[in-house]
Amino acid sequence: MEMAVSARTVEEIFKDYSARRTAILRALTLDVDQFYGLCDPEKENLCLYGHPNESWEVALPAEEVPPELPEPALGINFARDGMNRKDWLSLVAVHSDSWLISVAFYLAARLNRNERKRLYIMINDLPTVFEEVTERKPVKDKPSIESGSKSQGSTKRSSDGQLKSSPKTAGVDDEDDEDEHGETLCGRCGGNYNADEFWIGCDVCERWFHGKCVKITPAKAESIKQYKCPSCSTKSGRQ
């Protein structure tokens, strides 16, 4: 049997993840009564599957060992009648999030380090199944002003509304800056931080971008009162 991880790009894996996620969400929201009825505690160990065609299924686990893909949580039906319905659905949602991630990164086995990071960023931009089912808003990390942990040669606004940019110094300071921010990734291309490039931070989602990726120059940034990345600007326009 040929491994399912062959010839997969970041975009293909993300499309697969999104379709399976949509299917799981439908089972736990729009089709929740049908899903609840199928999870009979009197039946054998059951699993909730989301398929790439956006359909969902409650079924027994795969018989083949090892399975072609990672398997979802086993026996979700057993706890159904012993828990509050909302709590049980939340538990299934948490396990489903874990399964979706495991499938995505199983398919990503042949990707390189930067491609895996880009895939994770794309996945992390979506609310989790748990957040959707429980109607919780994702909590966004806020940078520490004191530490300056996100002031990497870029622009960001201080609490007094003034535009500030972190100066770049030569020699040892540049090396320290690279070490401190080396794991920071561009929210658009997924590329690593480079102290020699101009970066700008979104005031809404707190992500950082290469200026060239969002078509913002240092001069243009000076005239922007509040910067919104393309994704946040699109969301604002829909409201």
PDB file of C-alpha atoms in Angstrom:
ATOM      1  CA  MET A   1       0.000   0.000   0.000  1.00  0.00           C
ATOM      2  CA  GLU A   2       1.398   3.398  -1.026  1.00  0.00           C
ATOM      3  CA  MET A   3       1.771   5.946   1.757  1.00  0.00           C
ATOM      4  CA  ALA A   4      -0.776   8.769   1.704  1.00  0.00           C
ATOM      5  CA  VAL A   5       1.991  11.320   2.300  1.00  0.00           C
ATOM      6  CA  SER A   6       3.371  11.264  -1.255  1.00  0.00           C
ATOM      7  CA  ALA A   7       3.223  14.345  -3.506  1.00  0.00           C
ATOM      8  CA  ARG A   8       1.482  16.703  -1.095  1.00  0.00           C
ATOM      9  CA  THR A   9       1.994  20.474  -1.092  1.00  0.00           C
ATOM     10  CA  VAL A  10       1.238  22.886   1.748  1.00  0.00           C
ATOM     11  CA  GLU A  11      -1.836  24.110  -0.119  1.00  0.00           C
ATOM     12  CA  GLU A  12      -3.120  20.577  -0.774  1.00  0.00           C
ATOM     13  CA  ILE A  13      -2.707  19.574   2.871  1.00  0.00           C
ATOM     14  CA  PHE A  14      -4.411  22.759   4.075  1.00  0.00           C
ATOM     15  CA  LYS A  15      -7.298  22.121   1.670  1.00  0.00           C
ATOM     16  CA  ASP A  16      -7.626  18.587   3.073  1.00  0.00           C
ATOM     17  CA  TYR A  17      -7.507  19.940   6.648  1.00  0.00           C
ATOM     18  CA  SER A  18     -10.130  22.613   5.913  1.00  0.00           C
ATOM     19  CA  ALA A  19     -12.509  20.126   4.310  1.00  0.00           C
ATOM     20  CA  ARG A  20     -12.249  17.655   7.198  1.00  0.00           C
ATOM     21  CA  ARG A  21     -12.663  20.524   9.692  1.00  0.00           C
ATOM     22  CA  THR A  22     -15.800  21.719   7.885  1.00  0.00           C
ATOM     23  CA  ALA A  23     -17.227  18.201   8.060  1.00  0.00           C
ATOM     24  CA  ILE A  24     -16.523  17.865  11.795  1.00  0.00           C
ATOM     25  CA  LEU A  25     -18.059  21.285  12.481  1.00  0.00           C
ATOM     26  CA  ARG A  26     -21.192  20.330  10.586  1.00  0.00           C
ATOM     27  CA  ALA A  27     -21.562  17.167  12.664  1.00  0.00           C
ATOM     28  CA  LEU A  28     -21.172  19.091  15.928  1.00  0.00           C
ATOM     29  CA  THR A  29     -23.384  22.063  14.983  1.00  0.00           C
ATOM     30  CA  LEU A  30     -25.821  21.910  12.064  1.00  0.00           C
ATOM     31  CA  ASP A  31     -26.232  18.117  12.173  1.00  0.00           C
ATOM     32  CA  VAL A  32     -25.761  17.792  15.928  1.00  0.00           C
ATOM     33  CA  ASP A  33     -29.054  15.991  16.612  1.00  0.00           C
ATOM     34  CA  GLN A  34     -28.287  13.369  13.972  1.00  0.00           C
ATOM     35  CA  PHE A  35     -24.731  13.010  15.271  1.00  0.00           C
ATOM     36  CA  TYR A  36     -25.950  12.686  18.862  1.00  0.00           C
ATOM     37  CA  GLY A  37     -28.382   9.940  17.870  1.00  0.00           C
ATOM     38  CA  LEU A  38     -25.721   7.941  16.031  1.00  0.00           C
ATOM     39  CA  CYS A  39     -23.422   7.885  19.080  1.00  0.00           C
ATOM     40  CA  ASP A  40     -25.378   5.182  20.902  1.00  0.00           C
ATOM     41  CA  PRO A  41     -23.495   4.079  24.061  1.00  0.00           C
ATOM     42  CA  GLU A  42     -24.832   0.561  23.517  1.00  0.00           C
ATOM     43  CA  LYS A  43     -22.847   0.212  20.303  1.00  0.00           C
ATOM     44  CA  GLU A  44     -19.170  -0.691  19.990  1.00  0.00           C
ATOM     45  CA  ASN A  45     -16.318   1.824  20.009  1.00  0.00           C
ATOM     46  CA  LEU A  46     -17.275   4.585  17.582  1.00  0.00           C
ATOM     47  CA  CYS A  47     -15.242   7.380  16.011  1.00  0.00           C
ATOM     48  CA  LEU A  48     -16.172  10.668  14.319  1.00  0.00           C
ATOM     49  CA  TYR A  49     -14.559  11.013  10.893  1.00  0.00           C
ATOM     50  CA  GLY A  50     -14.375  14.112   8.726  1.00  0.00           C
ATOM     51  CA  HIS A  51     -13.711  13.359   5.061  1.00  0.00           C
ATOM     52  CA  PRO A  52     -11.979  15.432   2.338  1.00  0.00           C
ATOM     53  CA  ASN A  53     -15.320  15.820   0.523  1.00  0.00           C
ATOM     54  CA  GLU A  54     -16.687  17.686   3.609  1.00  0.00           C
ATOM     55  CA  SER A  55     -18.912  14.789   4.678  1.00  0.00           C
ATOM     56  CA  TRP A  56     -18.801  13.296   8.174  1.00  0.00           C
ATOM     57  CA  GLU A  57     -19.321   9.776   9.449  1.00  0.00           C
ATOM     58  CA  VAL A  58     -19.714   8.001  12.781  1.00  0.00           C
ATOM     59  CA  ALA A  59     -18.179   4.577  12.334  1.00  0.00           C
ATOM     60  CA  LEU A  60     -16.019   1.837  13.810  1.00  0.00           C
ATOM     61  CA  PRO A  61     -12.259   2.415  13.616  1.00  0.00           C
ATOM     62  CA  ALA A  62     -10.241   1.105  10.688  1.00  0.00           C
ATOM     63  CA  GLU A  63      -9.418  -2.600  10.944  1.00  0.00           C
ATOM     64  CA  GLU A  64      -6.041  -2.381   9.226  1.00  0.00           C
ATOM     65  CA  VAL A  65      -2.983  -2.042  11.466  1.00  0.00           C
ATOM     66  CA  PRO A  66      -1.322   0.352  11.165  1.00  0.00           C
ATOM     67  CA  PRO A  67      -4.110   2.477   9.637  1.00  0.00           C
ATOM     68  CA  GLU A  68      -3.531   4.454   6.435  1.00  0.00           C
ATOM     69  CA  LEU A  69      -4.070   7.708   8.375  1.00  0.00           C
ATOM     70  CA  PRO A  70      -4.079   8.556  12.106  1.00  0.00           C
ATOM     71  CA  GLU A  71      -7.345   7.518  13.719  1.00  0.00           C
ATOM     72  CA  PRO A  72      -9.716   9.840  15.648  1.00  0.00           C
ATOM     73  CA  ALA A  73     -10.599   9.317  19.317  1.00  0.00           C
ATOM     74  CA  LEU A  74     -12.049   5.876  19.961  1.00  0.00           C
ATOM     75  CA  GLY A  75     -15.285   5.280  21.858  1.00  0.00           C
ATOM     76  CA  ILE A  76     -16.751   8.795  21.852  1.00  0.00           C
ATOM     77  CA  ASN A  77     -20.198   7.223  22.242  1.00  0.00           C
ATOM     78  CA  PHE A  78     -19.498   5.675  25.660  1.00  0.00           C
ATOM     79  CA  ALA A  79     -19.415   9.003  27.515  1.00  0.00           C
ATOM     80  CA  ARG A  80     -22.474  10.474  25.801  1.00  0.00           C
ATOM     81  CA  ASP A  81     -25.111   9.702  28.436  1.00  0.00           C
ATOM     82  CA  GLY A  82     -22.800  10.207  31.399  1.00  0.00           C
ATOM     83  CA  MET A  83     -22.083  13.870  30.651  1.00  0.00           C
ATOM     84  CA  ASN A  84     -23.937  17.106  30.060  1.00  0.00           C
ATOM     85  CA  ARG A  85     -24.641  17.323  26.319  1.00  0.00           C
ATOM     86  CA  LYS A  86     -22.647  20.539  25.816  1.00  0.00           C
ATOM     87  CA  ASP A  87     -19.711  19.180  27.805  1.00  0.00           C
ATOM     88  CA  TRP A  88     -19.737  15.986  25.788  1.00  0.00           C
ATOM     89  CA  LEU A  89     -19.791  17.884  22.483  1.00  0.00           C
ATOM     90  CA  SER A  90     -16.928  20.054  23.739  1.00  0.00           C
ATOM     91  CA  LEU A  91     -14.935  16.928  24.587  1.00  0.00           C
ATOM     92  CA  VAL A  92     -15.530  15.496  21.121  1.00  0.00           C
ATOM     93  CA  ALA A  93     -14.485  18.854  19.652  1.00  0.00           C
ATOM     94  CA  VAL A  94     -11.176  18.842  21.552  1.00  0.00           C
ATOM     95  CA  HIS A  95     -10.384  15.307  20.403  1.00  0.00           C
ATOM     96  CA  SER A  96     -11.383  16.259  16.845  1.00  0.00           C
ATOM     97  CA  ASP A  97      -8.949  19.197  16.858  1.00  0.00           C
ATOM     98  CA  SER A  98      -6.164  16.832  17.891  1.00  0.00           C
ATOM     99  CA  TRP A  99      -7.112  14.394  15.150  1.00  0.00           C
ATOM    100  CA  LEU A 100      -7.234  17.084  12.458  1.00  0.00           C
ATOM    101  CA  ILE A 101      -3.759  18.303  13.403  1.00  0.00           C
ATOM    102  CA  SER A 102      -2.369  14.758  13.498  1.00  0.00           C
ATOM    103  CA  VAL A 103      -3.722  13.988  10.014  1.00  0.00           C
ATOM    104  CA  ALA A 104      -2.377  17.254   8.605  1.00  0.00           C
ATOM    105  CA  PHE A 105       1.122  16.709   9.956  1.00  0.00           C
ATOM    106  CA  TYR A 106       1.091  13.050   8.955  1.00  0.00           C
ATOM    107  CA  LEU A 107       0.476  14.252   5.400  1.00  0.00           C
ATOM    108  CA  ALA A 108       3.175  16.894   5.918  1.00  0.00           C
ATOM    109  CA  ALA A 109       5.885  14.319   6.653  1.00  0.00           C
ATOM    110  CA  ARG A 110       7.760  15.110   3.435  1.00  0.00           C
ATOM    111  CA  LEU A 111       7.597  18.902   3.821  1.00  0.00           C
ATOM    112  CA  ASN A 112      10.648  20.845   4.918  1.00  0.00           C
ATOM    113  CA  ARG A 113      10.866  22.903   8.093  1.00  0.00           C
ATOM    114  CA  ASN A 114       9.681  26.189   6.581  1.00  0.00           C
ATOM    115  CA  GLU A 115       6.815  24.502   4.749  1.00  0.00           C
ATOM    116  CA  ARG A 116       5.629  22.880   7.988  1.00  0.00           C
ATOM    117  CA  LYS A 117       5.752  26.274   9.720  1.00  0.00           C
ATOM    118  CA  ARG A 118       3.734  27.845   6.911  1.00  0.00           C
ATOM    119  CA  LEU A 119       1.174  25.044   7.141  1.00  0.00           C
ATOM    120  CA  TYR A 120       0.828  25.556  10.895  1.00  0.00           C
ATOM    121  CA  ILE A 121       0.343  29.311  10.443  1.00  0.00           C
ATOM    122  CA  MET A 122      -2.432  28.690   7.912  1.00  0.00           C
ATOM    123  CA  ILE A 123      -4.112  26.193  10.239  1.00  0.00           C
ATOM    124  CA  ASN A 124      -3.689  28.438  13.275  1.00  0.00           C
ATOM    125  CA  ASP A 125      -5.405  31.328  11.487  1.00  0.00           C
ATOM    126  CA  LEU A 126      -8.647  29.334  11.666  1.00  0.00           C
ATOM    127  CA  PRO A 127     -10.599  29.006  14.931  1.00  0.00           C
ATOM    128  CA  THR A 128     -10.376  25.522  16.418  1.00  0.00           C
ATOM    129  CA  VAL A 129     -13.360  23.200  16.343  1.00  0.00           C
ATOM    130  CA  PHE A 130     -13.544  23.596  20.130  1.00  0.00           C
ATOM    131  CA  GLU A 131     -13.691  27.392  19.820  1.00  0.00           C
ATOM    132  CA  GLU A 132     -16.436  27.163  17.205  1.00  0.00           C
ATOM    133  CA  VAL A 133     -18.530  24.629  19.118  1.00  0.00           C
ATOM    134  CA  THR A 134     -18.250  26.496  22.427  1.00  0.00           C
ATOM    135  CA  GLU A 135     -18.539  29.901  20.675  1.00  0.00           C
ATOM    136  CA  ARG A 136     -15.324  31.088  22.255  1.00  0.00           C
ATOM    137  CA  LYS A 137     -13.218  33.746  20.576  1.00  0.00           C
ATOM    138  CA  PRO A 138      -9.545  32.874  20.053  1.00  0.00           C
ATOM    139  CA  VAL A 139      -7.237  34.574  22.552  1.00  0.00           C
ATOM    140  CA  LYS A 140      -4.507  36.568  20.856  1.00  0.00           C
ATOM    141  CA  ASP A 141      -1.054  36.911  22.332  1.00  0.00           C
ATOM    142  CA  LYS A 142      -0.018  40.461  23.119  1.00  0.00           C
ATOM    143  CA  PRO A 143       3.636  41.462  22.962  1.00  0.00           C
ATOM    144  CA  SER A 144       5.394  42.741  26.057  1.00  0.00           C
ATOM    145  CA  ILE A 145       6.282  46.423  25.723  1.00  0.00           C
ATOM    146  CA  GLU A 146       9.032  46.103  28.308  1.00  0.00           C
ATOM    147  CA  SER A 147      10.805  43.233  26.614  1.00  0.00           C
ATOM    148  CA  GLY A 148      10.414  44.639  23.121  1.00  0.00           C
ATOM    149  CA  SER A 149      10.038  41.055  21.975  1.00  0.00           C
ATOM    150  CA  LYS A 150       8.269  42.079  18.767  1.00  0.00           C
ATOM    151  CA  SER A 151      10.092  45.245  17.805  1.00  0.00           C
ATOM    152  CA  GLN A 152      12.218  43.595  15.144  1.00  0.00           C
ATOM    153  CA  GLY A 153      13.359  46.386  12.840  1.00  0.00           C
ATOM    154  CA  SER A 154       9.718  47.170  12.181  1.00  0.00           C
ATOM    155  CA  THR A 155       6.993  49.613  13.041  1.00  0.00           C
ATOM    156  CA  LYS A 156       4.398  49.396  15.777  1.00  0.00           C
ATOM    157  CA  ARG A 157       2.342  51.923  17.702  1.00  0.00           C
ATOM    158  CA  SER A 158       2.887  52.680  21.351  1.00  0.00           C
ATOM    159  CA  SER A 159       0.092  53.323  23.825  1.00  0.00           C
ATOM    160  CA  ASP A 160       0.273  57.070  23.123  1.00  0.00           C
ATOM    161  CA  GLY A 161      -0.484  56.482  19.457  1.00  0.00           C
ATOM    162  CA  GLN A 162       2.978  57.491  18.220  1.00  0.00           C
ATOM    163  CA  LEU A 163       4.622  55.427  15.517  1.00  0.00           C
ATOM    164  CA  LYS A 164       7.866  53.921  16.704  1.00  0.00           C
ATOM    165  CA  SER A 165      10.442  51.779  14.989  1.00  0.00           C
ATOM    166  CA  SER A 166      13.139  49.768  16.653  1.00  0.00           C
ATOM    167  CA  PRO A 167      16.627  50.890  15.592  1.00  0.00           C
ATOM    168  CA  LYS A 168      18.978  48.319  14.149  1.00  0.00           C
ATOM    169  CA  THR A 169      22.571  48.386  15.319  1.00  0.00           C
ATOM    170  CA  ALA A 170      25.574  46.696  13.838  1.00  0.00           C
ATOM    171  CA  GLY A 171      27.748  43.879  15.127  1.00  0.00           C
ATOM    172  CA  VAL A 172      26.724  42.129  18.340  1.00  0.00           C
ATOM    173  CA  ASP A 173      23.323  43.836  18.545  1.00  0.00           C
ATOM    174  CA  ASP A 174      22.311  42.468  15.146  1.00  0.00           C
ATOM    175  CA  GLU A 175      23.365  38.974  16.174  1.00  0.00           C
ATOM    176  CA  ASP A 176      21.360  39.212  19.406  1.00  0.00           C
ATOM    177  CA  ASP A 177      18.361  40.480  17.449  1.00  0.00           C
ATOM    178  CA  GLU A 178      18.556  37.550  15.053  1.00  0.00           C
ATOM    179  CA  ASP A 179      18.737  35.084  17.945  1.00  0.00           C
ATOM    180  CA  GLU A 180      15.817  36.698  19.757  1.00  0.00           C
ATOM    181  CA  HIS A 181      13.487  36.883  16.756  1.00  0.00           C
ATOM    182  CA  GLY A 182      14.758  33.999  14.647  1.00  0.00           C
ATOM    183  CA  GLU A 183      11.559  32.001  15.148  1.00  0.00           C
ATOM    184  CA  THR A 184       9.252  34.877  14.125  1.00  0.00           C
ATOM    185  CA  LEU A 185       7.522  34.116  10.828  1.00  0.00           C
ATOM    186  CA  CYS A 186       5.914  36.383   8.268  1.00  0.00           C
ATOM    187  CA  GLY A 187       2.118  36.029   8.418  1.00  0.00           C
ATOM    188  CA  ARG A 188       1.906  36.131   4.625  1.00  0.00           C
ATOM    189  CA  CYS A 189       4.797  34.074   3.226  1.00  0.00           C
ATOM    190  CA  GLY A 190       5.887  32.139   6.328  1.00  0.00           C
ATOM    191  CA  GLY A 191       9.485  33.286   5.902  1.00  0.00           C
ATOM    192  CA  ASN A 192      11.830  33.696   8.864  1.00  0.00           C
ATOM    193  CA  TYR A 193      12.726  37.025  10.436  1.00  0.00           C
ATOM    194  CA  ASN A 194      15.730  38.833   8.965  1.00  0.00           C
ATOM    195  CA  ALA A 195      17.117  41.924  10.688  1.00  0.00           C
ATOM    196  CA  ASP A 196      18.024  43.433   7.313  1.00  0.00           C
ATOM    197  CA  GLU A 197      14.403  43.551   6.130  1.00  0.00           C
ATOM    198  CA  PHE A 198      11.589  45.936   7.007  1.00  0.00           C
ATOM    199  CA  TRP A 199       8.707  44.364   8.969  1.00  0.00           C
ATOM    200  CA  ILE A 200       5.349  45.747  10.073  1.00  0.00           C
ATOM    201  CA  GLY A 201       2.985  44.463  12.767  1.00  0.00           C
ATOM    202  CA  CYS A 202      -0.814  44.288  12.439  1.00  0.00           C
ATOM    203  CA  ASP A 203      -2.544  46.250  15.210  1.00  0.00           C
ATOM    204  CA  VAL A 204      -5.520  43.861  15.125  1.00  0.00           C
ATOM    205  CA  CYS A 205      -4.199  40.282  14.975  1.00  0.00           C
ATOM    206  CA  GLU A 206      -0.682  41.071  16.325  1.00  0.00           C
ATOM    207  CA  ARG A 207       1.016  39.150  13.513  1.00  0.00           C
ATOM    208  CA  TRP A 208       4.138  40.412  11.727  1.00  0.00           C
ATOM    209  CA  PHE A 209       4.756  40.723   8.004  1.00  0.00           C
ATOM    210  CA  HIS A 210       7.559  41.516   5.611  1.00  0.00           C
ATOM    211  CA  GLY A 211       6.833  45.006   4.333  1.00  0.00           C
ATOM    212  CA  LYS A 212       7.288  43.741   0.786  1.00  0.00           C
ATOM    213  CA  CYS A 213       4.718  40.973   1.330  1.00  0.00           C
ATOM    214  CA  VAL A 214       1.958  43.456   2.239  1.00  0.00           C
ATOM    215  CA  LYS A 215       3.278  46.252  -0.032  1.00  0.00           C
ATOM    216  CA  ILE A 216       4.135  48.623   2.823  1.00  0.00           C
ATOM    217  CA  THR A 217       7.332  50.678   2.765  1.00  0.00           C
ATOM    218  CA  PRO A 218       8.883  52.406   5.802  1.00  0.00           C
ATOM    219  CA  ALA A 219       7.839  55.771   4.337  1.00  0.00           C
ATOM    220  CA  LYS A 220       4.258  54.634   3.826  1.00  0.00           C
ATOM    221  CA  ALA A 221       4.131  53.173   7.340  1.00  0.00           C
ATOM    222  CA  GLU A 222       4.826  56.611   8.797  1.00  0.00           C
ATOM    223  CA  SER A 223       1.438  57.850   7.554  1.00  0.00           C
ATOM    224  CA  ILE A 224      -0.589  54.850   8.793  1.00  0.00           C
ATOM    225  CA  LYS A 225      -2.425  55.500  12.063  1.00  0.00           C
ATOM    226  CA  GLN A 226      -3.487  51.882  12.588  1.00  0.00           C
ATOM    227  CA  TYR A 227      -2.199  49.129  10.359  1.00  0.00           C
ATOM    228  CA  LYS A 228      -4.514  46.236   9.465  1.00  0.00           C
ATOM    229  CA  CYS A 229      -3.105  43.306   7.532  1.00  0.00           C
ATOM    230  CA  PRO A 230      -4.965  42.163   4.370  1.00  0.00           C
ATOM    231  CA  SER A 231      -6.740  39.386   6.308  1.00  0.00           C
ATOM    232  CA  CYS A 232      -8.024  41.704   9.049  1.00  0.00           C
ATOM    233  CA  SER A 233      -8.992  44.368   6.502  1.00  0.00           C
ATOM    234  CA  THR A 234     -11.099  41.780   4.651  1.00  0.00           C
ATOM    235  CA  LYS A 235     -12.807  40.701   7.867  1.00  0.00           C
ATOM    236  CA  SER A 236     -13.589  44.334   8.772  1.00  0.00           C
ATOM    237  CA  GLY A 237     -15.120  44.900   5.345  1.00  0.00           C
ATOM    238  CA  ARG A 238     -17.510  41.968   5.825  1.00  0.00           C
ATOM    239  CA  GLN A 239     -18.906  43.332   9.099  1.00  0.00           C
TER     240      GLN A 239
END
